[in-house]
PDB file of C-alpha atoms in Angstrom:
ATOM      1  CA  MET A   5     -23.620  -8.132  12.726  1.00 42.00           C
ATOM      2  CA  SER A   6     -21.172 -10.988  13.148  1.00 48.00           C
ATOM      3  CA  ASN A   7     -18.085 -10.329  15.257  1.00 55.00           C
ATOM      4  CA  LEU A   8     -16.347 -13.465  14.045  1.00 65.00           C
ATOM      5  CA  LEU A   9     -13.302 -12.610  11.960  1.00 84.00           C
ATOM      6  CA  ASP A  10     -10.976 -14.945  10.161  1.00 92.00           C
ATOM      7  CA  PRO A  11      -8.774 -16.287  13.012  1.00 92.00           C
ATOM      8  CA  THR A  12      -5.578 -15.173  11.288  1.00 95.00           C
ATOM      9  CA  GLU A  13      -6.943 -11.650  10.965  1.00 95.00           C
ATOM     10  CA  GLU A  14      -8.255 -11.583  14.538  1.00 96.00           C
ATOM     11  CA  LYS A  15      -4.869 -12.752  15.860  1.00 97.00           C
ATOM     12  CA  ARG A  16      -3.212  -9.903  13.982  1.00 97.00           C
ATOM     13  CA  LEU A  17      -5.628  -7.421  15.520  1.00 98.00           C
ATOM     14  CA  LEU A  18      -5.282  -8.861  19.034  1.00 98.00           C
ATOM     15  CA  ARG A  19      -1.496  -8.687  18.857  1.00 98.00           C
ATOM     16  CA  SER A  20      -1.769  -5.068  17.726  1.00 98.00           C
ATOM     17  CA  MET A  21      -4.045  -4.280  20.687  1.00 98.00           C
ATOM     18  CA  LEU A  22      -1.653  -6.040  23.068  1.00 98.00           C
ATOM     19  CA  ARG A  23       1.285  -4.055  21.669  1.00 98.00           C
ATOM     20  CA  ILE A  24      -0.570  -0.783  22.224  1.00 98.00           C
ATOM     21  CA  ARG A  25      -1.708  -1.826  25.730  1.00 98.00           C
ATOM     22  CA  ARG A  26       1.772  -2.836  26.874  1.00 98.00           C
ATOM     23  CA  ALA A  27       3.408   0.222  25.314  1.00 98.00           C
ATOM     24  CA  GLU A  28       1.027   2.537  27.160  1.00 98.00           C
ATOM     25  CA  GLU A  29       1.256   0.637  30.455  1.00 98.00           C
ATOM     26  CA  ILE A  30       5.070   0.699  30.392  1.00 98.00           C
ATOM     27  CA  ILE A  31       5.162   4.341  29.312  1.00 98.00           C
ATOM     28  CA  ALA A  32       2.726   5.206  32.131  1.00 98.00           C
ATOM     29  CA  HIS A  33       5.021   3.483  34.638  1.00 97.00           C
ATOM     30  CA  HIS A  34       8.071   5.411  33.457  1.00 98.00           C
ATOM     31  CA  TYR A  35       6.091   8.651  33.271  1.00 97.00           C
ATOM     32  CA  LYS A  36       5.026   8.282  36.890  1.00 95.00           C
ATOM     33  CA  THR A  37       8.291   7.070  38.396  1.00 96.00           C
ATOM     34  CA  GLU A  38      10.955   8.993  36.442  1.00 95.00           C
ATOM     35  CA  GLN A  39       9.430  12.428  35.835  1.00 91.00           C
ATOM     36  CA  GLN A  40      11.505  12.733  32.650  1.00 96.00           C
ATOM     37  CA  MET A  41       8.693  13.048  30.078  1.00 96.00           C
ATOM     38  CA  ARG A  42       7.720  16.716  30.090  1.00 91.00           C
ATOM     39  CA  THR A  43       4.507  16.391  28.118  1.00 95.00           C
ATOM     40  CA  PRO A  44       0.926  15.806  29.238  1.00 94.00           C
ATOM     41  CA  THR A  45      -0.140  12.274  28.345  1.00 96.00           C
ATOM     42  CA  HIS A  46      -3.676  11.053  27.666  1.00 97.00           C
ATOM     43  CA  PHE A  47      -3.621   7.271  27.726  1.00 98.00           C
ATOM     44  CA  GLY A  48      -6.100   5.238  25.674  1.00 98.00           C
ATOM     45  CA  ILE A  49      -5.842   2.080  27.766  1.00 98.00           C
ATOM     46  CA  GLY A  50      -9.208   0.312  27.510  1.00 98.00           C
ATOM     47  CA  GLN A  51     -10.055   1.850  24.126  1.00 98.00           C
ATOM     48  CA  GLU A  52      -7.636  -0.160  21.949  1.00 98.00           C
ATOM     49  CA  ALA A  53     -10.325  -1.983  19.952  1.00 98.00           C
ATOM     50  CA  VAL A  54     -11.495   1.257  18.351  1.00 98.00           C
ATOM     51  CA  ALA A  55      -8.071   2.249  17.024  1.00 98.00           C
ATOM     52  CA  VAL A  56      -7.111  -1.259  15.902  1.00 98.00           C
ATOM     53  CA  GLY A  57     -10.512  -2.112  14.444  1.00 98.00           C
ATOM     54  CA  VAL A  58     -10.723   1.105  12.440  1.00 98.00           C
ATOM     55  CA  CYS A  59      -7.133   1.151  11.192  1.00 98.00           C
ATOM     56  CA  GLY A  60      -7.340  -2.573  10.450  1.00 97.00           C
ATOM     57  CA  ALA A  61      -9.921  -1.762   7.770  1.00 97.00           C
ATOM     58  CA  LEU A  62      -7.776   0.923   6.101  1.00 98.00           C
ATOM     59  CA  GLN A  63      -5.000   0.889   3.522  1.00 97.00           C
ATOM     60  CA  GLN A  64      -1.595   2.423   4.176  1.00 96.00           C
ATOM     61  CA  ASP A  65      -2.274   5.395   1.896  1.00 97.00           C
ATOM     62  CA  ASP A  66      -5.532   6.243   3.663  1.00 98.00           C
ATOM     63  CA  VAL A  67      -5.092   8.993   6.240  1.00 98.00           C
ATOM     64  CA  ILE A  68      -6.180   9.493   9.830  1.00 98.00           C
ATOM     65  CA  PHE A  69      -6.523  12.529  12.054  1.00 98.00           C
ATOM     66  CA  SER A  70      -6.727  12.196  15.801  1.00 98.00           C
ATOM     67  CA  HIS A  71      -7.160  14.047  19.069  1.00 97.00           C
ATOM     68  CA  HIS A  72      -5.322  14.294  22.389  1.00 96.00           C
ATOM     69  CA  ARG A  73      -5.734  10.560  23.184  1.00 97.00           C
ATOM     70  CA  CYS A  74      -3.822   9.641  20.061  1.00 98.00           C
ATOM     71  CA  HIS A  75      -1.155   7.039  20.972  1.00 98.00           C
ATOM     72  CA  THR A  76      -3.554   4.224  20.114  1.00 98.00           C
ATOM     73  CA  HIS A  77      -4.380   5.577  16.645  1.00 98.00           C
ATOM     74  CA  TYR A  78      -0.758   6.381  15.837  1.00 98.00           C
ATOM     75  CA  LEU A  79       0.438   2.862  16.646  1.00 98.00           C
ATOM     76  CA  ALA A  80      -2.581   1.120  15.090  1.00 98.00           C
ATOM     77  CA  LYS A  81      -2.026   2.911  11.762  1.00 98.00           C
ATOM     78  CA  GLY A  82       1.604   1.766  11.711  1.00 98.00           C
ATOM     79  CA  GLY A  83       3.364   4.650  13.426  1.00 98.00           C
ATOM     80  CA  ASP A  84       6.872   3.872  14.646  1.00 97.00           C
ATOM     81  CA  LEU A  85       6.930   2.848  18.332  1.00 98.00           C
ATOM     82  CA  ALA A  86      10.471   4.148  18.857  1.00 98.00           C
ATOM     83  CA  GLY A  87       9.390   7.451  17.319  1.00 98.00           C
ATOM     84  CA  LEU A  88       6.465   7.698  19.744  1.00 98.00           C
ATOM     85  CA  VAL A  89       8.596   6.985  22.805  1.00 98.00           C
ATOM     86  CA  ALA A  90      11.323   9.415  21.729  1.00 98.00           C
ATOM     87  CA  GLU A  91       8.655  12.061  21.164  1.00 98.00           C
ATOM     88  CA  LEU A  92       7.409  11.656  24.720  1.00 98.00           C
ATOM     89  CA  TYR A  93      10.966  12.097  26.009  1.00 98.00           C
ATOM     90  CA  GLY A  94      11.275  15.229  23.831  1.00 97.00           C
ATOM     91  CA  ARG A  95      14.181  13.890  21.767  1.00 97.00           C
ATOM     92  CA  ALA A  96      15.154  14.796  18.212  1.00 96.00           C
ATOM     93  CA  THR A  97      14.419  11.242  17.034  1.00 97.00           C
ATOM     94  CA  GLY A  98      10.765  11.601  18.010  1.00 97.00           C
ATOM     95  CA  CYS A  99       8.116  11.291  15.315  1.00 97.00           C
ATOM     96  CA  SER A 100       7.580  15.063  15.507  1.00 95.00           C
ATOM     97  CA  GLY A 101      11.200  15.923  16.137  1.00 94.00           C
ATOM     98  CA  GLY A 102      10.735  16.032  19.896  1.00 94.00           C
ATOM     99  CA  ARG A 103       8.761  19.256  19.732  1.00 91.00           C
ATOM    100  CA  GLY A 104       5.189  18.022  19.538  1.00 93.00           C
ATOM    101  CA  GLY A 105       4.938  15.833  22.619  1.00 95.00           C
ATOM    102  CA  SER A 106       2.178  13.350  23.309  1.00 96.00           C
ATOM    103  CA  VAL A 107      -0.616  15.299  21.595  1.00 96.00           C
ATOM    104  CA  HIS A 108       1.113  16.166  18.312  1.00 95.00           C
ATOM    105  CA  LEU A 109       2.082  12.868  16.699  1.00 97.00           C
ATOM    106  CA  ALA A 110       2.618  12.492  12.965  1.00 96.00           C
ATOM    107  CA  ASP A 111       3.983   9.912  10.561  1.00 96.00           C
ATOM    108  CA  ARG A 112       3.081  10.780   6.984  1.00 95.00           C
ATOM    109  CA  LYS A 113       4.649   7.534   5.663  1.00 96.00           C
ATOM    110  CA  VAL A 114       1.818   5.510   7.175  1.00 98.00           C
ATOM    111  CA  GLY A 115      -0.945   8.081   6.887  1.00 98.00           C
ATOM    112  CA  VAL A 116      -0.910   9.630  10.361  1.00 98.00           C
ATOM    113  CA  VAL A 117      -1.251  13.234   9.248  1.00 97.00           C
ATOM    114  CA  ALA A 118      -1.925  15.116  12.468  1.00 96.00           C
ATOM    115  CA  THR A 119      -3.193  14.913  16.022  1.00 96.00           C
ATOM    116  CA  SER A 120      -4.244  17.793  18.240  1.00 95.00           C
ATOM    117  CA  ALA A 121      -5.391  18.529  21.777  1.00 93.00           C
ATOM    118  CA  ILE A 122      -7.746  21.276  20.576  1.00 93.00           C
ATOM    119  CA  LEU A 123     -11.275  19.885  20.713  1.00 92.00           C
ATOM    120  CA  GLY A 124     -12.549  19.170  17.200  1.00 94.00           C
ATOM    121  CA  GLU A 125      -9.603  20.861  15.488  1.00 94.00           C
ATOM    122  CA  THR A 126      -8.720  18.003  13.157  1.00 96.00           C
ATOM    123  CA  VAL A 127     -12.312  17.187  12.123  1.00 98.00           C
ATOM    124  CA  PRO A 128     -12.551  19.821   9.343  1.00 98.00           C
ATOM    125  CA  VAL A 129      -8.957  19.105   8.342  1.00 98.00           C
ATOM    126  CA  ALA A 130      -9.896  15.484   7.667  1.00 98.00           C
ATOM    127  CA  VAL A 131     -12.828  16.727   5.594  1.00 98.00           C
ATOM    128  CA  GLY A 132     -10.337  18.852   3.640  1.00 98.00           C
ATOM    129  CA  SER A 133      -8.214  15.784   2.926  1.00 98.00           C
ATOM    130  CA  ALA A 134     -11.309  13.943   1.756  1.00 98.00           C
ATOM    131  CA  LEU A 135     -12.112  16.827  -0.593  1.00 98.00           C
ATOM    132  CA  ALA A 136      -8.607  16.580  -2.057  1.00 98.00           C
ATOM    133  CA  PHE A 137      -8.983  12.822  -2.538  1.00 98.00           C
ATOM    134  CA  LYS A 138     -12.282  13.305  -4.383  1.00 98.00           C
ATOM    135  CA  MET A 139     -10.800  16.015  -6.597  1.00 98.00           C
ATOM    136  CA  ASP A 140      -7.878  13.679  -7.395  1.00 97.00           C
ATOM    137  CA  GLY A 141     -10.347  11.001  -8.477  1.00 96.00           C
ATOM    138  CA  GLY A 142      -8.735   8.231  -6.422  1.00 93.00           C
ATOM    139  CA  LYS A 143     -10.076   5.781  -3.851  1.00 96.00           C
ATOM    140  CA  ARG A 144      -8.277   7.034  -0.738  1.00 98.00           C
ATOM    141  CA  VAL A 145     -10.297   7.849   2.358  1.00 98.00           C
ATOM    142  CA  ALA A 146      -9.817  10.041   5.427  1.00 98.00           C
ATOM    143  CA  VAL A 147     -10.797   9.165   8.994  1.00 98.00           C
ATOM    144  CA  THR A 148     -11.274  11.615  11.830  1.00 98.00           C
ATOM    145  CA  PHE A 149     -11.285  10.282  15.383  1.00 98.00           C
ATOM    146  CA  PHE A 150     -12.945  12.430  18.044  1.00 98.00           C
ATOM    147  CA  GLY A 151     -14.561  12.109  21.455  1.00 97.00           C
ATOM    148  CA  ASP A 152     -18.197  12.630  22.415  1.00 97.00           C
ATOM    149  CA  ALA A 153     -17.468  16.171  23.643  1.00 97.00           C
ATOM    150  CA  VAL A 154     -16.855  17.279  20.048  1.00 97.00           C
ATOM    151  CA  PHE A 155     -20.637  17.281  19.624  1.00 97.00           C
ATOM    152  CA  GLU A 156     -20.547  20.369  21.867  1.00 96.00           C
ATOM    153  CA  GLU A 157     -18.486  22.217  19.223  1.00 96.00           C
ATOM    154  CA  GLY A 158     -20.002  23.877  16.181  1.00 97.00           C
ATOM    155  CA  VAL A 159     -17.304  22.633  13.852  1.00 97.00           C
ATOM    156  CA  ILE A 160     -18.637  19.067  13.840  1.00 98.00           C
ATOM    157  CA  TYR A 161     -21.949  20.207  12.352  1.00 98.00           C
ATOM    158  CA  GLU A 162     -20.303  22.351   9.687  1.00 98.00           C
ATOM    159  CA  SER A 163     -18.014  19.450   8.799  1.00 98.00           C
ATOM    160  CA  LEU A 164     -20.831  16.885   8.597  1.00 98.00           C
ATOM    161  CA  ASN A 165     -22.886  19.170   6.384  1.00 98.00           C
ATOM    162  CA  TYR A 166     -20.012  20.048   4.048  1.00 98.00           C
ATOM    163  CA  ALA A 167     -18.984  16.410   3.701  1.00 98.00           C
ATOM    164  CA  ALA A 168     -22.563  15.314   3.011  1.00 98.00           C
ATOM    165  CA  VAL A 169     -23.317  18.056   0.494  1.00 98.00           C
ATOM    166  CA  ASN A 170     -20.126  17.328  -1.421  1.00 98.00           C
ATOM    167  CA  GLY A 171     -20.203  13.541  -1.073  1.00 98.00           C
ATOM    168  CA  LEU A 172     -16.734  13.303   0.459  1.00 98.00           C
ATOM    169  CA  PRO A 173     -14.922  10.054   1.386  1.00 98.00           C
ATOM    170  CA  VAL A 174     -14.529  10.758   5.101  1.00 98.00           C
ATOM    171  CA  LEU A 175     -15.378   8.536   8.060  1.00 98.00           C
ATOM    172  CA  PHE A 176     -16.424  10.349  11.233  1.00 98.00           C
ATOM    173  CA  CYS A 177     -15.416   8.055  14.117  1.00 98.00           C
ATOM    174  CA  CYS A 178     -16.701   9.047  17.554  1.00 98.00           C
ATOM    175  CA  GLU A 179     -15.081   7.365  20.565  1.00 98.00           C
ATOM    176  CA  ASN A 180     -17.880   7.782  23.066  1.00 98.00           C
ATOM    177  CA  ASN A 181     -16.253   7.064  26.446  1.00 97.00           C
ATOM    178  CA  LEU A 182     -19.027   8.839  28.374  1.00 97.00           C
ATOM    179  CA  TYR A 183     -16.901  11.640  29.841  1.00 97.00           C
ATOM    180  CA  SER A 184     -15.614  15.033  28.776  1.00 96.00           C
ATOM    181  CA  THR A 185     -12.607  15.352  31.076  1.00 95.00           C
ATOM    182  CA  GLU A 186     -14.499  14.683  34.341  1.00 96.00           C
ATOM    183  CA  THR A 187     -18.028  15.670  33.280  1.00 96.00           C
ATOM    184  CA  PRO A 188     -20.335  12.732  32.499  1.00 96.00           C
ATOM    185  CA  LEU A 189     -22.418  12.587  29.369  1.00 94.00           C
ATOM    186  CA  SER A 190     -25.593  12.584  31.478  1.00 92.00           C
ATOM    187  CA  LEU A 191     -24.888  16.199  32.506  1.00 94.00           C
ATOM    188  CA  ARG A 192     -24.088  17.330  28.968  1.00 95.00           C
ATOM    189  CA  ARG A 193     -26.812  15.768  26.851  1.00 93.00           C
ATOM    190  CA  LYS A 194     -30.555  15.724  27.371  1.00 91.00           C
ATOM    191  CA  SER A 195     -31.874  12.206  27.834  1.00 90.00           C
ATOM    192  CA  GLY A 196     -33.140  10.810  24.533  1.00 90.00           C
ATOM    193  CA  SER A 197     -31.014  13.163  22.434  1.00 93.00           C
ATOM    194  CA  GLU A 198     -28.676  10.824  20.596  1.00 96.00           C
ATOM    195  CA  PHE A 199     -25.598  11.919  18.638  1.00 97.00           C
ATOM    196  CA  ILE A 200     -26.464   9.617  15.756  1.00 98.00           C
ATOM    197  CA  ASP A 201     -29.816  11.371  15.258  1.00 97.00           C
ATOM    198  CA  ARG A 202     -27.969  14.654  14.813  1.00 97.00           C
ATOM    199  CA  VAL A 203     -25.605  13.034  12.318  1.00 98.00           C
ATOM    200  CA  ARG A 204     -28.441  11.492  10.307  1.00 98.00           C
ATOM    201  CA  SER A 205     -30.170  14.877  10.098  1.00 98.00           C
ATOM    202  CA  PHE A 206     -27.360  15.905   7.741  1.00 98.00           C
ATOM    203  CA  GLY A 207     -27.963  12.883   5.529  1.00 98.00           C
ATOM    204  CA  VAL A 208     -24.923  11.007   6.805  1.00 98.00           C
ATOM    205  CA  PRO A 209     -25.570   7.285   7.500  1.00 98.00           C
ATOM    206  CA  GLY A 210     -24.094   5.668  10.560  1.00 97.00           C
ATOM    207  CA  GLU A 211     -24.413   3.251  13.428  1.00 98.00           C
ATOM    208  CA  VAL A 212     -23.636   2.896  17.125  1.00 98.00           C
ATOM    209  CA  ILE A 213     -21.536  -0.163  17.924  1.00 98.00           C
ATOM    210  CA  ASP A 214     -19.701  -1.969  20.734  1.00 98.00           C
ATOM    211  CA  GLY A 215     -16.317  -0.245  20.697  1.00 98.00           C
ATOM    212  CA  ASN A 216     -14.802  -2.878  22.976  1.00 98.00           C
ATOM    213  CA  ASP A 217     -15.130  -5.663  20.406  1.00 98.00           C
ATOM    214  CA  VAL A 218     -12.465  -5.379  17.734  1.00 98.00           C
ATOM    215  CA  GLY A 219     -14.360  -7.744  15.449  1.00 97.00           C
ATOM    216  CA  VAL A 220     -17.474  -5.569  15.549  1.00 97.00           C
ATOM    217  CA  VAL A 221     -15.442  -2.417  14.914  1.00 98.00           C
ATOM    218  CA  ARG A 222     -13.430  -3.987  12.104  1.00 97.00           C
ATOM    219  CA  GLU A 223     -16.537  -5.214  10.272  1.00 96.00           C
ATOM    220  CA  ALA A 224     -18.538  -1.991  10.692  1.00 98.00           C
ATOM    221  CA  VAL A 225     -15.668   0.149   9.459  1.00 98.00           C
ATOM    222  CA  ALA A 226     -14.924  -2.160   6.533  1.00 98.00           C
ATOM    223  CA  ASN A 227     -18.537  -1.728   5.376  1.00 97.00           C
ATOM    224  CA  ALA A 228     -18.383   2.052   5.860  1.00 98.00           C
ATOM    225  CA  VAL A 229     -15.064   2.368   4.030  1.00 98.00           C
ATOM    226  CA  ALA A 230     -16.433   0.328   1.118  1.00 98.00           C
ATOM    227  CA  ARG A 231     -19.206   2.928   0.850  1.00 97.00           C
ATOM    228  CA  LEU A 232     -16.631   5.724   0.886  1.00 98.00           C
ATOM    229  CA  ARG A 233     -14.562   4.090  -1.855  1.00 98.00           C
ATOM    230  CA  ARG A 234     -17.692   3.679  -4.004  1.00 97.00           C
ATOM    231  CA  GLY A 235     -18.103   7.455  -3.905  1.00 97.00           C
ATOM    232  CA  GLU A 236     -21.354   7.377  -1.916  1.00 98.00           C
ATOM    233  CA  GLY A 237     -20.355  10.067   0.552  1.00 98.00           C
ATOM    234  CA  PRO A 238     -19.367  10.197   4.226  1.00 98.00           C
ATOM    235  CA  ALA A 239     -20.239   7.779   7.015  1.00 98.00           C
ATOM    236  CA  TYR A 240     -20.383   7.839  10.813  1.00 98.00           C
ATOM    237  CA  ILE A 241     -19.436   5.179  13.359  1.00 98.00           C
ATOM    238  CA  GLU A 242     -19.981   5.740  17.104  1.00 98.00           C
ATOM    239  CA  CYS A 243     -17.966   3.345  19.261  1.00 98.00           C
ATOM    240  CA  LEU A 244     -19.105   2.881  22.860  1.00 98.00           C
ATOM    241  CA  THR A 245     -16.011   2.409  25.002  1.00 98.00           C
ATOM    242  CA  TYR A 246     -14.308   3.517  28.220  1.00 98.00           C
ATOM    243  CA  ARG A 247     -10.904   4.859  29.279  1.00 98.00           C
ATOM    244  CA  TRP A 248      -9.366   3.174  32.297  1.00 98.00           C
ATOM    245  CA  ARG A 249      -6.892   5.835  33.431  1.00 98.00           C
ATOM    246  CA  GLU A 250      -7.464   9.442  34.472  1.00 97.00           C
ATOM    247  CA  HIS A 251      -8.276  12.030  31.795  1.00 97.00           C
ATOM    248  CA  VAL A 252      -4.656  13.162  31.606  1.00 96.00           C
ATOM    249  CA  GLY A 253      -1.807  11.361  33.327  1.00 96.00           C
ATOM    250  CA  PRO A 254      -0.797   7.822  34.288  1.00 97.00           C
ATOM    251  CA  LEU A 255      -2.966   7.250  37.380  1.00 97.00           C
ATOM    252  CA  PHE A 256      -6.273   5.551  37.959  1.00 97.00           C
ATOM    253  CA  ASP A 257      -8.801   8.091  39.226  1.00 97.00           C
ATOM    254  CA  TYR A 258      -9.220   6.271  42.529  1.00 95.00           C
ATOM    255  CA  GLU A 259      -5.479   6.645  43.163  1.00 95.00           C
ATOM    256  CA  ALA A 260      -5.993  10.420  43.055  1.00 94.00           C
ATOM    257  CA  ASN A 261      -9.192  10.256  45.159  1.00 95.00           C
ATOM    258  CA  ARG A 262     -11.316  11.666  42.344  1.00 96.00           C
ATOM    259  CA  THR A 263     -15.048  11.059  42.718  1.00 95.00           C
ATOM    260  CA  TYR A 264     -16.557  11.971  39.340  1.00 97.00           C
ATOM    261  CA  ARG A 265     -16.846   8.242  38.580  1.00 96.00           C
ATOM    262  CA  THR A 266     -16.808   5.239  40.875  1.00 96.00           C
ATOM    263  CA  ARG A 267     -14.311   2.419  41.068  1.00 97.00           C
ATOM    264  CA  ASP A 268     -17.207  -0.006  40.633  1.00 97.00           C
ATOM    265  CA  GLU A 269     -18.032   1.624  37.295  1.00 97.00           C
ATOM    266  CA  LEU A 270     -14.406   1.318  36.171  1.00 98.00           C
ATOM    267  CA  GLU A 271     -14.207  -2.329  37.211  1.00 98.00           C
ATOM    268  CA  ASP A 272     -17.453  -3.097  35.385  1.00 98.00           C
ATOM    269  CA  TRP A 273     -15.918  -1.777  32.161  1.00 98.00           C
ATOM    270  CA  MET A 274     -12.627  -3.568  32.857  1.00 98.00           C
ATOM    271  CA  ARG A 275     -14.563  -6.826  32.807  1.00 97.00           C
ATOM    272  CA  ARG A 276     -15.387  -5.888  29.202  1.00 97.00           C
ATOM    273  CA  ASP A 277     -11.677  -5.535  28.356  1.00 98.00           C
ATOM    274  CA  PRO A 278     -11.384  -5.582  24.537  1.00 98.00           C
ATOM    275  CA  LEU A 279      -8.238  -7.711  24.709  1.00 98.00           C
ATOM    276  CA  ALA A 280      -9.952 -10.302  26.894  1.00 98.00           C
ATOM    277  CA  VAL A 281     -12.953 -10.410  24.539  1.00 97.00           C
ATOM    278  CA  SER A 282     -10.772 -11.147  21.522  1.00 97.00           C
ATOM    279  CA  LYS A 283      -8.423 -13.521  23.364  1.00 97.00           C
ATOM    280  CA  LYS A 284     -11.344 -15.588  24.677  1.00 96.00           C
ATOM    281  CA  ARG A 285     -12.870 -15.829  21.213  1.00 96.00           C
ATOM    282  CA  LEU A 286      -9.598 -17.075  19.709  1.00 96.00           C
ATOM    283  CA  MET A 287      -8.967 -19.545  22.521  1.00 96.00           C
ATOM    284  CA  ASN A 288     -12.504 -20.925  22.273  1.00 95.00           C
ATOM    285  CA  ALA A 289     -11.808 -21.511  18.573  1.00 94.00           C
ATOM    286  CA  SER A 290      -8.481 -23.217  19.464  1.00 96.00           C
ATOM    287  CA  ALA A 291      -6.719 -20.584  17.337  1.00 96.00           C
ATOM    288  CA  LEU A 292      -4.544 -19.242  20.165  1.00 97.00           C
ATOM    289  CA  GLY A 293      -2.839 -20.786  23.159  1.00 97.00           C
ATOM    290  CA  ASP A 294      -1.326 -19.379  26.334  1.00 97.00           C
ATOM    291  CA  ALA A 295       2.255 -20.086  25.175  1.00 98.00           C
ATOM    292  CA  GLU A 296       1.836 -18.102  21.962  1.00 98.00           C
ATOM    293  CA  TYR A 297       0.209 -15.210  23.838  1.00 98.00           C
ATOM    294  CA  GLU A 298       3.017 -15.129  26.408  1.00 98.00           C
ATOM    295  CA  ALA A 299       5.586 -15.138  23.581  1.00 98.00           C
ATOM    296  CA  TRP A 300       3.863 -12.101  22.057  1.00 98.00           C
ATOM    297  CA  LEU A 301       3.984 -10.390  25.440  1.00 98.00           C
ATOM    298  CA  ALA A 302       7.716 -11.031  25.865  1.00 98.00           C
ATOM    299  CA  ASP A 303       8.516  -9.779  22.366  1.00 98.00           C
ATOM    300  CA  ILE A 304       6.445  -6.629  22.829  1.00 98.00           C
ATOM    301  CA  ASP A 305       7.908  -5.817  26.245  1.00 98.00           C
ATOM    302  CA  ALA A 306      11.409  -6.199  24.801  1.00 98.00           C
ATOM    303  CA  GLU A 307      10.503  -3.881  21.911  1.00 98.00           C
ATOM    304  CA  VAL A 308       9.184  -1.221  24.281  1.00 98.00           C
ATOM    305  CA  ALA A 309      12.231  -1.511  26.557  1.00 98.00           C
ATOM    306  CA  SER A 310      14.518  -1.082  23.554  1.00 98.00           C
ATOM    307  CA  ALA A 311      12.551   1.986  22.420  1.00 98.00           C
ATOM    308  CA  ILE A 312      12.868   3.588  25.866  1.00 98.00           C
ATOM    309  CA  GLU A 313      16.597   2.892  26.018  1.00 98.00           C
ATOM    310  CA  ALA A 314      17.087   4.383  22.548  1.00 98.00           C
ATOM    311  CA  ALA A 315      14.998   7.448  23.391  1.00 98.00           C
ATOM    312  CA  LYS A 316      17.027   8.226  26.507  1.00 98.00           C
ATOM    313  CA  ALA A 317      20.254   7.992  24.513  1.00 98.00           C
ATOM    314  CA  ALA A 318      18.989  10.208  21.685  1.00 98.00           C
ATOM    315  CA  PRO A 319      19.960  13.893  21.349  1.00 97.00           C
ATOM    316  CA  TRP A 320      17.766  16.845  22.214  1.00 96.00           C
ATOM    317  CA  PRO A 321      16.343  18.920  19.318  1.00 95.00           C
ATOM    318  CA  GLU A 322      18.615  21.729  18.148  1.00 94.00           C
ATOM    319  CA  VAL A 323      17.502  25.218  19.160  1.00 90.00           C
ATOM    320  CA  ARG A 324      18.204  26.562  15.657  1.00 90.00           C
ATOM    321  CA  LEU A 325      15.440  24.293  14.302  1.00 85.00           C
ATOM    322  CA  ILE A 326      12.769  25.460  16.741  1.00 82.00           C
ATOM    323  CA  LEU A 327      10.668  27.188  14.056  1.00 84.00           C
ATOM    324  CA  GLU A 328      11.070  24.475  11.403  1.00 82.00           C
ATOM    325  CA  GLY A 329       7.671  23.215  10.305  1.00 74.00           C
ATOM    326  CA  VAL A 330       5.825  25.982  12.140  1.00 74.00           C
ATOM    327  CA  LEU A 331       3.173  27.646   9.956  1.00 68.00           C
TER     328      LEU A 331
END
């Protein structure tokens, strides 16, 4: 598979990854130093290529469902940055009215239907959306993002089977970052037992790809989505990637003296930084220069600073609305 995109397209994807990276880094700094955001945060720093590559192959009216590490997907699909920041500060202008926090982001206008911290919760919901799309006779598709630990939940197998039997337009996207909280994959899966073999046993085609290369992700998902739009049933993409920060919170694990993974392992994955991979490719093709990249960085930092300032000035949610939207 080629990872060479049209330079204009790759620049768009790189800028999107940079925007997500800087937003999360700045939010993490404020989270740690201010203690004003009263919501657990699961940062996706290091995994940006998955969100941007997948969403870059979708249309605005396609829908996504995500998990607890959802900031990346929300922003990649077009979610409002100011709405995200205000949500983390618990303000009424947040994308979920200030009541959902970091793990319950939504923006129906751009197809971000729901995110949830409950393991595997949104997988069957995405399958339900895909069923509705098929019944409507349109070409829309649904994507469900989940981590490798979801393969330890029964709901993934029921969802794969139902989607396959009914030929539904849903993409199952696994972000395999090797850890379930602090438990490595090697302690949770017998050697030689691959997730993709389980998926294929249901008749769902798929592939395992480099999740740190946005070009690879973009191309693989574009091919899978084309299959979905042709009405050929569900597909599976497993993206190998790695989160840089702790499972929940703004720190690096070594800052908290955690030992479930080594600093050497982290630094090895940081050398495979998805932003660096894409930036190098564009610079080698003379399609991007340092000045343009620095201008992007300045614009993005200003946007994030403005969002934080606006969030802090926004009102708190009204108590009388506390049950609005609750089912």
